Amino acid sequence: MIRARGLLRRYPGFTLALEELAVEPGRFVTVIGPSGAGKSTLLRLLAGLERPDGGTVQLRGRAVFVDQDRTVLERSVLANAAFGLELAGVSRKQATRRVLPWLERVGLADKLALPAPRLSGGERARLGLVRALALEPDVLFLDEPTQALDPGNVALAEELMREAHRAGRTLVLVTHNLYQARRLGEETWFLLGGSLLESGPSAVVFERPRDPRTRAYVAGEMVY
Amino acid sequence: MKRTAFLLVFCSLALAAGSMRLATTTSVNDSGLLDYILPGFTQETGIDVQVIAVGTGQALAIAGRGDADAVLVHAPNLEARFLKEGKGVDHACIAFNNFVIAGPAADPARVAAAPDAVAAMRRIYQTGATFISRGDNSGTYNREQQLWRAAGLDPRGRPWYLESGSGMGATLTLAAEKGAYTLTDLGTYLFVKSKTGLADLFNRPDPLMLNQYSYMVVNPKRFAGLNTAAAYELRAYLLRKDVQRAIGEYLKDRFGQSLFNPLYGRCKEEVKP
Amino acid sequence: MTADWLEVWEVAARSLTVAGAATLLAALFSLPLGVWLGSRPRRGGLGAQVLLYAGMGLPPVVVGLVFYLLLSRSGPLGFSGLLFTKAAMVLAEAVLAFPMIAGFTMAGVRARAESVRRLVRGLGGCERQVLATLLWESRRPIVAALAAGFGSAISEVGAATIVGGDIRHHTRVLTTAVVLETRKGDLANAMALGAVLLGVTLVVTAVLVVWGERR
């Protein structure tokens, strides 16, 4: 469960302000909006990676955040995949046993010993997902995990997210891909200029938006 | 950290085992004289002599702060002041040779024909021939200043008067490169002569060209922790007849003349506090 | 000739141990400082950054002179009897290596601090785990920082001369030996010693870099 109240975050030239937000356990929320709308900032605030200048965030359960820059550590693919479990105090042997099926699943099983920085962008994205999923978190925050990926990789990532959702996990996904937001989200938030312009069931937001700017954005027009 | 602690212990042990520090001028060290006579001293007494070879000015400064047990230097006027200030005691004259005016074989200032050293310096001044000074408060530099004073001349600021700021060997190399004159001690001159090709244009007996090396013990009343006993043992050793003879023989075969002439403690130029 | 080469190796070994000890001593303090400064959020530590980068230009002779005055029998630490010992050289060279190691470490850590912090925190790790991960992830720039620190320690001559005194069999290192041979006008010997110095620096740096890359 995620609950935020009176959230405020200021940067030079940008302010994010939201009155109230809530995500029930097990929901799949997609966050859309043009660049600079505050999607990533909101995600980091909710995940507790950034402190708000005002307001509160409540988060229940174990949460994991997958960053958009696809950071990998300068160690092997296997060590990268097991890194989250290692932080949680799981022994290396245990961690290896637990991440191996995941690596198998995303087609990285033949690259276990390879230094992760040598992976391609798509492989890094898969590795980042696996690293997070292996922790079996209650909540997953995902910042554009499929950005600039080829269709095959996008399909695999979406399948993993759907699966996590089916397993009862809560997901909050920031994406630029409107079709993906529509496809995956039960609920969609539309952010513009640092405020939440529209939120509700995805079908409503995409088909019968209240705000004309939302309508324009989901119709593929330039809104900023 | 462990390693440093180890180093600290190691170093203090080395000192405790009977060693002394001698601050000295580069000419006696770089000529190899000390490496020639000190091993015998160490063998006889078990005292390891740690030689710090710098210019005479710096050697006296180091000793004057209590950072050496004895000095071996060659600047009678500075030695006199050192004694007067109570920093040194038991002055002893060890050896002498002479200073040499070296320069290009062509000798544009006709230094070789000068009647004495002061006249030679005057000729350089009047010709405006390039002259390289050590400029470093070394014994040689002090002697050079004394010569200018005796000639009643002040070369500072003249375009032909250069200061090297380096040791004698480097200064001679520089002089050779620039085709310049310079004042040098005989020992260093002979050592680098073959490499530089400089000629010894004024190399004659002259009271003002005397280069006298003296030994002083650092005043034990001024500083705690000095190895004064060892400093006196070295003083006695250096003045011993056989050692004095050995000093006189050093490299005589190679150069056909003594680099250092023994003084047996009798100064040629008096050093009075 | 054999005896001469024995002495060259003795001097080279002393250069290596003195500069090595100085690097270790400096690293003990400068590595944590560099990691701490580099891991702090942007903006912070601008003053420290200026000081460190300026410190890389510390003139060795001045550092040497300060240590000479401190360690001299007439100075405040004269009782230690450290002047003209290897320990004094280690101290002075450590001061020279300090800003190098801290500065390069800081720059290297800073380059990865933000993404590593987000990764570790995002996976539920604590701030201590951020620092530990950052330290390991910055091993290559840290190795480079150590190599730079060692290089500055082994190649400097000003401080080594003033606080070491170039005492044969005690504090003579390669750089002071080069000065000695140059002073004597023996340029061929000086050059040969310089080549040994370059060789030692090259080998140590190579060992460090290869070690850093292989992990």
XYZ file of C-alpha atoms in Angstrom:
712
model
C 0.000 0.000 0.000
C 1.264 3.458 -0.889
C -0.204 6.679 0.404
C 1.076 10.207 -0.183
C -0.308 13.457 1.154
C 0.547 17.065 0.303
C 3.702 16.083 -1.541
C 5.963 18.976 -2.455
C 9.341 18.913 -4.182
C 11.130 21.969 -5.490
C 14.031 22.208 -7.915
C 15.301 25.371 -9.510
C 12.692 26.061 -12.160
C 10.448 23.156 -11.298
C 7.936 22.316 -8.600
C 6.102 19.067 -8.048
C 2.963 19.409 -5.940
C 0.372 16.687 -5.362
C -2.499 16.721 -2.935
C -3.262 13.095 -2.432
C -2.276 9.748 -3.911
C -3.045 6.191 -2.931
C -2.242 2.796 -4.406
C -3.998 -0.252 -3.068
C -1.955 -3.441 -2.649
C -1.678 -5.526 -5.788
C -2.544 -2.692 -8.163
C -0.682 -1.979 -11.383
C -0.354 1.775 -11.880
C 1.157 3.374 -14.980
C 2.403 6.946 -14.920
C 2.440 8.964 -18.138
C 3.221 12.516 -19.112
C 5.679 14.497 -21.228
C 9.330 14.824 -20.281
C 9.801 17.161 -17.374
C 6.322 16.530 -15.997
C 7.805 15.118 -12.790
C 7.202 11.384 -13.335
C 10.673 10.257 -12.236
C 10.680 12.669 -9.309
C 7.322 11.355 -8.152
C 8.539 7.771 -8.450
C 11.655 8.503 -6.396
C 9.637 10.301 -3.766
C 7.226 7.376 -3.465
C 10.091 4.891 -3.321
C 11.744 6.936 -0.564
C 14.868 7.652 -2.613
C 14.299 11.366 -2.337
C 12.953 13.392 0.537
C 10.029 15.674 -0.214
C 10.250 19.338 0.784
C 6.778 18.925 2.211
C 4.162 16.251 2.760
C 4.385 12.596 3.697
C 4.734 9.263 1.978
C 3.603 6.016 3.551
C 4.798 2.770 2.089
C 4.010 -0.639 3.456
C 5.874 -3.772 2.441
C 9.245 -4.332 0.865
C 9.782 -2.010 -2.115
C 12.320 -2.130 -4.887
C 13.201 0.567 -7.386
C 14.496 -0.025 -10.910
C 16.246 3.039 -12.264
C 16.022 4.226 -15.845
C 19.788 4.506 -16.313
C 20.205 0.718 -16.064
C 23.115 0.894 -13.683
C 25.200 -2.236 -13.536
C 28.084 -2.820 -11.162
C 31.561 -3.581 -12.391
C 31.319 -7.252 -11.606
C 29.963 -10.378 -13.242
C 26.417 -10.764 -14.505
C 25.762 -13.326 -11.772
C 27.099 -11.048 -9.030
C 24.962 -8.209 -10.363
C 21.830 -10.332 -10.362
C 22.511 -11.528 -6.815
C 23.431 -8.046 -5.559
C 20.019 -7.193 -4.129
C 19.850 -10.451 -2.181
C 23.410 -9.886 -0.991
C 22.404 -6.482 0.399
C 19.571 -8.206 2.222
C 22.055 -10.508 3.905
C 21.416 -13.650 1.873
C 24.535 -15.811 1.554
C 26.227 -15.867 -1.820
C 25.437 -19.529 -2.307
C 21.759 -19.050 -1.507
C 21.581 -15.922 -3.636
C 23.139 -17.701 -6.599
C 20.651 -20.522 -6.306
C 17.777 -18.096 -6.244
C 18.824 -15.892 -9.175
C 19.885 -18.677 -11.535
C 16.325 -19.546 -12.661
C 15.669 -15.867 -13.286
C 18.803 -15.470 -15.383
C 17.791 -18.607 -17.274
C 14.406 -17.074 -17.854
C 15.744 -13.828 -19.399
C 18.388 -15.548 -21.493
C 21.453 -14.455 -19.533
C 22.358 -17.925 -18.235
C 25.210 -18.290 -20.720
C 26.780 -14.984 -19.652
C 27.022 -15.536 -15.898
C 30.747 -14.826 -15.648
C 30.770 -11.938 -18.110
C 31.501 -8.485 -16.637
C 28.108 -6.785 -16.650
C 29.341 -3.492 -18.205
C 29.897 -5.454 -21.410
C 26.203 -6.274 -21.770
C 24.044 -4.570 -24.385
C 21.342 -2.095 -23.388
C 18.622 -4.718 -23.683
C 20.579 -7.204 -21.616
C 21.214 -4.599 -18.949
C 17.519 -3.832 -18.772
C 16.733 -7.529 -18.289
C 19.468 -7.825 -15.679
C 18.020 -4.853 -13.782
C 14.568 -6.445 -13.739
C 15.907 -9.795 -12.608
C 17.959 -8.166 -9.856
C 14.798 -6.517 -8.541
C 12.414 -9.460 -9.020
C 14.749 -11.901 -7.272
C 14.073 -9.964 -4.086
C 10.384 -10.899 -4.396
C 9.309 -7.409 -3.336
C 5.807 -6.334 -2.382
C 6.104 -3.132 -4.387
C 8.003 -2.524 -7.640
C 8.815 0.980 -8.838
C 9.940 0.930 -12.471
C 11.294 3.994 -14.262
C 10.995 3.449 -18.000
C 12.381 -0.083 -18.023
C 11.651 -0.646 -21.718
C 12.845 2.659 -23.088
C 14.719 2.258 -26.386
C 14.415 -1.523 -26.361
C 13.638 -3.703 -29.358
C 10.189 -5.361 -29.471
C 11.491 -8.723 -28.276
C 13.005 -7.226 -25.160
C 9.908 -5.096 -24.555
C 7.702 -8.192 -24.774
C 9.897 -10.066 -22.297
C 9.918 -7.153 -19.853
C 6.166 -6.742 -20.072
C 5.688 -10.449 -19.488
C 7.825 -10.256 -16.352
C 5.811 -7.285 -15.081
C 2.499 -9.012 -15.769
C 3.715 -12.074 -13.965
C 4.726 -9.988 -10.944
C 1.307 -8.413 -10.978
C -0.361 -11.822 -11.106
C 1.780 -12.839 -8.130
C 0.069 -10.099 -6.157
C 2.773 -7.471 -6.268
C 2.054 -3.760 -6.474
C 3.610 -2.069 -9.535
C 4.132 1.574 -10.357
C 5.495 1.968 -13.888
C 6.671 5.221 -15.438
C 6.567 5.007 -19.222
C 6.605 7.152 -22.309
C 4.934 4.414 -24.290
C 1.197 5.205 -24.190
C 0.241 1.831 -25.647
C 2.238 0.116 -22.944
C 0.626 2.243 -20.256
C -2.781 1.325 -21.612
C -1.855 -2.352 -22.060
C -0.446 -2.904 -18.588
C -2.037 -0.398 -16.237
C -5.169 -0.991 -14.253
C -4.890 2.586 -13.230
C -3.145 5.482 -14.989
C -1.861 8.816 -13.721
C -1.251 11.684 -16.101
C 1.311 14.222 -14.900
C 1.875 17.625 -16.451
C 4.081 20.465 -15.217
C 4.545 18.983 -11.779
C 0.921 18.278 -10.969
C -1.337 15.282 -11.264
C -3.806 16.281 -13.938
C -5.795 13.127 -14.153
C -5.933 9.740 -12.489
C -8.296 6.787 -12.575
C -8.862 3.450 -14.239
C -6.722 3.264 -17.368
C -9.731 2.752 -19.617
C -11.258 5.977 -18.374
C -8.079 8.034 -18.571
C -7.413 6.881 -22.111
C -10.933 6.891 -23.473
C -12.940 9.439 -21.546
C -10.459 11.873 -19.986
C -11.962 14.826 -18.207
C -9.222 17.300 -18.949
C -8.740 18.473 -22.555
C -4.979 18.354 -22.133
C -5.127 14.692 -21.182
C -7.294 14.070 -24.186
C -4.782 15.795 -26.430
C -1.834 13.906 -24.875
C -3.329 10.425 -25.158
C -4.332 11.278 -28.718
C -0.645 11.701 -29.475
C -0.585 15.488 -29.672
C 2.266 17.526 -28.295
C 1.417 18.743 -24.823
C 3.851 20.570 -22.639
C 50.930 2.643 9.793
C 52.459 -0.589 10.986
C 55.130 -0.145 8.409
C 55.934 3.378 9.553
C 56.086 2.290 13.152
C 58.543 -0.329 12.032
C 60.551 2.296 10.168
C 60.613 4.571 13.197
C 61.919 1.792 15.407
C 64.416 0.762 12.784
C 65.802 4.253 12.469
C 66.181 4.972 16.137
C 67.970 1.638 16.532
C 70.401 2.585 13.809
C 71.246 5.771 15.691
C 71.606 4.093 19.046
C 74.135 1.617 17.650
C 76.781 4.373 17.584
C 76.566 6.735 14.707
C 77.189 10.406 14.214
C 76.223 12.978 11.671
C 78.727 15.078 9.819
C 77.435 18.059 7.894
C 79.922 18.896 5.231
C 80.570 20.682 2.016
C 79.916 18.986 -1.295
C 83.524 19.242 -2.452
C 84.962 16.857 0.161
C 82.095 14.419 -0.307
C 81.670 14.502 -4.066
C 85.424 14.148 -4.625
C 85.187 10.789 -2.863
C 87.547 11.832 -0.059
C 85.152 10.920 2.738
C 84.295 7.563 1.207
C 88.045 6.999 1.138
C 88.920 7.847 4.751
C 85.750 7.216 6.762
C 85.499 3.406 6.409
C 88.772 3.117 8.355
C 87.295 5.198 11.149
C 84.162 3.067 11.270
C 86.263 -0.074 11.341
C 88.366 1.157 14.265
C 85.626 2.693 16.380
C 82.415 1.037 15.239
C 80.970 4.504 14.697
C 78.983 4.943 11.525
C 79.412 8.430 10.103
C 76.324 9.712 8.309
C 77.428 12.358 5.875
C 75.111 15.170 4.873
C 76.758 16.893 1.944
C 75.467 20.381 1.256
C 76.954 23.828 0.711
C 79.077 25.260 3.521
C 76.371 27.789 4.391
C 73.721 25.091 4.719
C 76.080 22.743 6.571
C 76.673 25.418 9.209
C 72.946 26.147 9.357
C 72.144 22.470 9.935
C 74.816 22.172 12.620
C 73.759 25.494 14.111
C 70.328 24.002 14.814
C 71.826 20.970 16.489
C 71.011 18.647 13.610
C 74.591 17.461 13.118
C 77.329 16.497 15.569
C 80.201 18.054 13.642
C 80.992 20.001 10.493
C 83.737 19.891 7.887
C 83.626 23.109 5.883
C 85.741 25.631 4.003
C 84.806 29.230 4.718
C 87.048 30.763 7.413
C 84.904 33.891 7.836
C 81.716 31.845 8.324
C 83.593 29.455 10.634
C 84.727 32.378 12.754
C 81.167 33.566 13.115
C 80.002 30.027 13.958
C 82.575 29.862 16.768
C 81.758 33.342 17.948
C 78.081 32.530 18.229
C 79.032 29.615 20.456
C 77.607 27.032 18.086
C 80.915 25.317 17.405
C 83.965 24.414 19.492
C 87.436 22.979 19.002
C 88.108 24.205 15.509
C 90.795 22.220 13.695
C 92.341 22.797 10.274
C 92.390 19.531 8.356
C 93.570 20.148 4.809
C 93.908 22.725 2.105
C 94.146 23.149 -1.589
C 93.567 26.194 -3.656
C 90.819 27.830 -5.595
C 91.151 28.036 -9.330
C 89.718 30.446 -11.844
C 88.547 28.254 -14.680
C 87.345 29.443 -18.036
C 87.490 29.010 -21.787
C 90.914 28.138 -23.181
C 90.727 31.202 -25.464
C 90.799 33.352 -22.276
C 89.286 36.580 -23.643
C 89.927 38.430 -20.359
C 93.566 37.266 -20.331
C 93.211 35.973 -16.790
C 96.247 33.717 -17.232
C 98.487 36.760 -17.525
C 97.190 38.446 -14.369
C 99.794 39.009 -11.618
C 97.465 37.878 -8.839
C 93.924 36.649 -8.174
C 92.479 40.080 -7.463
C 93.905 41.391 -10.725
C 92.438 38.394 -12.511
C 88.968 39.184 -11.211
C 89.422 42.807 -12.206
C 90.246 41.728 -15.752
C 87.067 39.695 -15.966
C 85.101 42.661 -14.702
C 86.646 45.074 -17.137
C 86.242 42.808 -20.171
C 82.656 42.028 -19.221
C 83.345 38.372 -19.929
C 80.601 36.026 -18.707
C 81.214 34.871 -15.138
C 79.152 32.245 -13.350
C 78.818 32.536 -9.604
C 77.499 29.776 -7.352
C 75.222 32.314 -5.679
C 74.488 29.902 -2.831
C 76.423 30.918 0.287
C 78.798 27.989 -0.211
C 82.454 28.260 0.778
C 83.405 28.874 -2.826
C 80.798 31.593 -3.181
C 82.057 33.267 -0.013
C 85.566 33.243 -1.368
C 84.403 34.730 -4.645
C 82.679 37.574 -2.803
C 85.864 38.147 -0.818
C 87.826 38.461 -4.065
C 85.409 41.019 -5.522
C 85.574 43.006 -2.313
C 89.358 42.928 -2.352
C 89.259 44.244 -5.910
C 86.851 46.975 -4.843
C 84.259 45.832 -7.380
C 80.624 44.847 -7.189
C 79.543 42.647 -10.117
C 75.980 42.114 -8.959
C 73.414 43.200 -11.524
C 75.910 43.195 -14.385
C 74.528 41.435 -17.478
C 77.604 39.207 -17.724
C 77.383 38.082 -14.075
C 75.233 34.978 -13.717
C 74.344 32.995 -10.590
C 73.858 29.246 -11.054
C 72.381 28.367 -7.678
C 73.794 24.852 -8.075
C 76.697 22.782 -6.862
C 80.256 23.118 -8.152
C 80.079 20.286 -10.692
C 76.913 21.618 -12.260
C 78.294 25.150 -12.220
C 81.431 24.040 -14.066
C 79.293 22.256 -16.641
C 77.254 25.417 -17.067
C 80.398 27.541 -17.407
C 81.694 25.219 -20.126
C 78.375 25.447 -21.980
C 78.403 29.225 -21.848
C 82.121 29.702 -22.412
C 82.220 31.504 -19.072
C 84.652 31.998 -16.215
C 84.016 30.673 -12.747
C 85.741 30.231 -9.414
C 86.112 26.600 -8.364
C 87.878 24.478 -5.821
C 90.751 22.499 -7.269
C 89.272 19.076 -6.447
C 85.989 19.476 -8.274
C 87.781 21.177 -11.166
C 90.127 18.236 -11.653
C 87.245 15.784 -11.459
C 85.160 17.305 -14.198
C 87.978 18.789 -16.258
C 87.932 16.016 -18.845
C 84.194 16.395 -19.312
C 84.044 20.171 -19.526
C 87.231 21.093 -21.311
C 87.600 24.220 -19.172
C 91.140 25.492 -18.616
C 92.603 26.359 -15.209
C 93.560 29.903 -16.147
C 94.596 31.026 -12.684
C 96.022 28.190 -10.616
C 98.934 29.675 -8.691
C 99.866 30.236 -5.045
C 98.020 33.286 -3.787
C 96.949 33.920 -0.194
C 93.474 34.884 -1.362
C 93.099 31.647 -3.299
C 93.727 29.415 -0.313
C 90.985 26.846 0.201
C 91.184 25.578 3.750
C 89.020 22.796 5.159
C 88.263 22.840 8.866
C 86.520 20.592 11.324
C 84.381 21.819 14.217
C 82.502 19.981 16.928
C 78.975 21.262 17.535
C 78.781 22.806 20.987
C 77.319 20.111 23.273
C 76.193 22.724 25.751
C 73.764 24.100 23.205
C 71.835 20.965 22.295
C 70.741 17.773 23.960
C 71.178 14.429 22.278
C 74.340 15.142 20.318
C 76.912 12.406 19.889
C 79.767 14.633 20.979
C 82.016 11.770 22.034
C 81.941 10.425 18.502
C 82.492 13.921 17.096
C 85.700 14.187 19.165
C 86.808 10.711 18.136
C 86.448 11.701 14.488
C 88.343 14.934 15.155
C 91.227 12.996 16.657
C 91.148 10.500 13.796
C 91.232 13.182 11.108
C 94.230 14.845 12.751
C 96.186 11.610 13.194
C 99.448 11.540 11.246
C 98.685 8.433 9.203
C 95.228 9.673 8.308
C 96.622 13.090 7.373
C 99.165 11.386 5.135
C 96.424 9.331 3.550
C 94.448 12.493 2.863
C 97.481 13.930 1.110
C 97.904 10.806 -1.008
C 94.286 10.660 -2.115
C 94.125 10.487 -5.916
C 97.623 11.953 -6.181
C 98.543 9.282 -8.721
C 95.594 10.054 -10.906
C 95.991 13.808 -11.056
C 99.715 14.191 -10.525
C 99.109 16.503 -7.577
C 97.463 16.338 -4.181
C 93.759 17.138 -4.143
C 93.965 17.852 -0.430
C 97.193 18.844 1.307
C 97.363 17.848 4.975
C 97.551 20.632 7.571
C 98.077 18.531 10.712
C 95.906 20.998 12.598
C 98.044 24.033 11.749
C 95.912 26.571 9.950
C 97.324 28.510 7.020
C 94.657 31.139 7.434
C 93.770 31.857 11.016
C 90.223 31.355 12.133
C 89.481 33.403 15.224
C 86.126 33.759 16.858
C 81.415 -2.348 -10.966
C 79.471 -5.060 -9.118
C 79.677 -3.042 -5.905
C 78.321 -0.011 -7.745
C 75.333 -1.948 -9.003
C 74.748 -3.398 -5.563
C 74.529 0.140 -4.257
C 72.186 1.161 -7.054
C 69.835 -1.672 -6.101
C 70.129 -0.732 -2.443
C 69.162 2.851 -3.285
C 66.355 1.711 -5.580
C 64.984 -0.593 -2.885
C 65.055 2.290 -0.413
C 63.217 4.537 -2.872
C 60.609 1.822 -3.241
C 60.088 1.231 0.480
C 60.087 4.921 1.424
C 57.652 5.896 -1.339
C 55.597 2.765 -0.707
C 55.326 3.453 3.017
C 54.491 7.097 2.299
C 51.754 6.021 -0.109
C 50.293 3.579 2.410
C 50.425 6.132 5.196
C 48.792 8.790 3.013
C 46.193 6.308 1.738
C 45.183 5.480 5.289
C 43.804 8.993 5.672
C 43.210 10.200 2.136
C 41.208 7.226 0.870
C 38.427 7.549 3.457
C 38.433 11.324 2.973
C 38.227 11.004 -0.807
C 35.446 8.425 -0.643
C 33.528 10.516 1.870
C 33.868 13.734 -0.146
C 33.054 11.989 -3.413
C 29.991 10.246 -2.041
C 28.398 13.403 -0.732
C 25.614 14.901 -2.853
C 26.630 17.518 -5.390
C 27.777 20.977 -4.356
C 29.001 19.784 -0.987
C 32.687 19.998 -0.249
C 33.521 22.593 -2.867
C 36.039 24.134 -0.491
C 37.623 20.774 0.201
C 37.815 20.180 -3.518
C 39.651 23.446 -4.093
C 42.053 22.664 -1.250
C 42.796 19.166 -2.554
C 43.376 20.238 -6.139
C 45.564 23.115 -4.988
C 47.351 20.682 -2.665
C 48.407 18.620 -5.673
C 50.649 21.548 -6.494
C 52.303 21.663 -3.069
C 55.977 22.461 -3.651
C 57.995 19.536 -2.231
C 60.825 21.797 -1.085
C 58.434 23.848 0.999
C 56.925 20.720 2.550
C 60.463 19.523 3.179
C 61.445 22.805 4.774
C 58.413 22.754 7.073
C 59.236 19.208 8.174
C 62.881 20.163 8.598
C 61.949 23.000 10.939
C 59.514 20.766 12.821
C 61.897 17.841 13.212
C 65.094 19.801 13.791
C 66.621 19.517 17.264
C 65.789 23.214 17.637
C 62.216 22.577 16.465
C 59.102 21.493 18.356
C 59.487 17.801 17.410
C 63.256 17.719 17.744
C 63.052 15.227 20.610
C 61.850 12.559 18.178
C 65.266 12.378 16.540
C 63.568 11.772 13.202
C 65.396 14.357 11.108
C 67.620 12.784 8.448
C 65.901 9.402 8.731
C 63.737 7.423 6.357
C 60.794 7.960 8.686
C 61.048 11.720 8.173
C 61.091 11.182 4.409
C 58.039 8.943 4.694
C 56.177 11.660 6.606
C 57.032 14.442 4.162
C 56.262 12.330 1.102
C 53.002 11.179 2.641
C 51.958 14.810 2.913
C 52.776 15.260 -0.781
C 50.891 12.112 -1.799
C 47.865 12.926 0.353
C 46.116 15.470 -1.913
C 46.825 13.323 -4.985
C 45.190 10.250 -3.508
C 42.298 12.098 -1.878
C 41.625 14.248 -4.956
C 41.691 11.468 -7.533
C 39.676 9.181 -5.273
C 37.093 11.895 -4.770
C 36.775 12.513 -8.515
C 36.493 8.799 -9.270
C 33.942 8.139 -6.551
C 31.894 11.177 -7.467
C 31.495 9.961 -11.043
C 29.564 6.907 -9.829
C 28.138 8.097 -6.539
C 24.702 9.073 -7.723
C 23.861 5.995 -9.780
C 25.310 3.587 -7.223
C 23.452 5.263 -4.379
C 20.168 5.021 -6.290
C 20.830 1.377 -7.097
C 21.697 0.357 -3.550
C 18.976 2.394 -1.900
C 16.520 1.290 -4.571
C 17.222 -2.335 -3.684
C 16.622 -1.620 -0.023
C 20.260 -1.156 1.067
C 21.363 1.240 3.770
C 23.797 4.164 3.501
C 26.662 2.066 4.836
C 26.122 -0.419 2.043
C 26.129 2.493 -0.417
C 29.611 3.457 0.776
C 30.896 -0.113 0.719
C 29.585 -0.664 -2.804
C 30.931 2.686 -3.928
C 34.359 1.846 -2.562
C 34.481 -1.409 -4.481
C 33.016 0.092 -7.642
C 35.621 2.865 -7.563
C 38.554 0.469 -7.313
C 39.973 1.481 -10.674
C 40.095 5.233 -9.984
C 41.389 4.400 -6.501
C 44.195 2.341 -7.987
C 44.939 5.244 -10.307
C 44.935 7.558 -7.282
C 47.377 5.288 -5.440
C 49.616 5.112 -8.502
C 49.589 8.905 -8.759
C 50.371 9.244 -5.057
C 53.211 6.759 -5.312
C 54.505 8.524 -8.406
C 54.578 11.870 -6.673
C 56.293 10.353 -3.622
C 59.000 8.426 -5.447
C 59.819 11.143 -7.956
C 60.110 14.138 -5.665
C 63.532 15.288 -4.615
C 63.081 18.558 -2.738
C 61.634 17.151 0.467
C 63.760 13.998 0.339
C 66.923 16.091 0.207
C 65.986 18.476 2.987
C 64.577 16.032 5.535
C 66.562 12.981 4.410
C 69.952 14.582 3.855
C 70.980 12.110 1.139
C 73.028 10.089 3.646
C 74.700 7.149 1.960
C 73.328 3.765 3.100
C 70.674 5.535 5.168
C 68.550 8.060 3.338
C 69.910 8.132 -0.192
C 67.129 7.461 -2.659
C 67.147 7.466 -6.440
C 66.158 11.102 -6.828
C 68.746 12.431 -4.378
C 71.339 10.162 -5.978
C 70.522 11.715 -9.351
C 71.098 15.157 -7.836
C 74.394 13.996 -6.353
C 75.674 12.591 -9.635
C 74.565 15.710 -11.492
C 76.341 17.891 -8.932
C 79.470 15.842 -9.471
C 79.130 16.446 -13.180
C 78.672 12.722 -13.766
C 75.760 13.065 -16.123
C 75.972 9.533 -17.507
C 75.545 8.058 -14.025
C 72.777 10.531 -13.297
C 70.955 9.468 -16.451
C 71.350 5.782 -15.601
C 69.893 6.355 -12.142
C 67.069 8.334 -13.704
C 66.339 5.377 -15.970
C 66.222 3.056 -12.942
C 63.809 5.484 -11.261
C 61.539 5.483 -14.297
C 61.724 1.700 -14.439
C 60.774 1.296 -10.783
C 57.849 3.708 -11.168
C 56.713 1.945 -14.317
C 56.831 -1.515 -12.749
C 54.978 -0.470 -9.600
C 52.310 1.353 -11.595
C 51.913 -1.630 -13.918
C 51.510 -4.001 -10.969
C 48.913 -1.713 -9.393
C 46.936 -1.213 -12.583
C 46.939 -4.878 -13.587
C 45.896 -5.810 -10.061
C 43.076 -3.266 -10.182
C 41.854 -4.414 -13.585
C 41.836 -8.110 -12.818
C 39.485 -7.928 -9.873
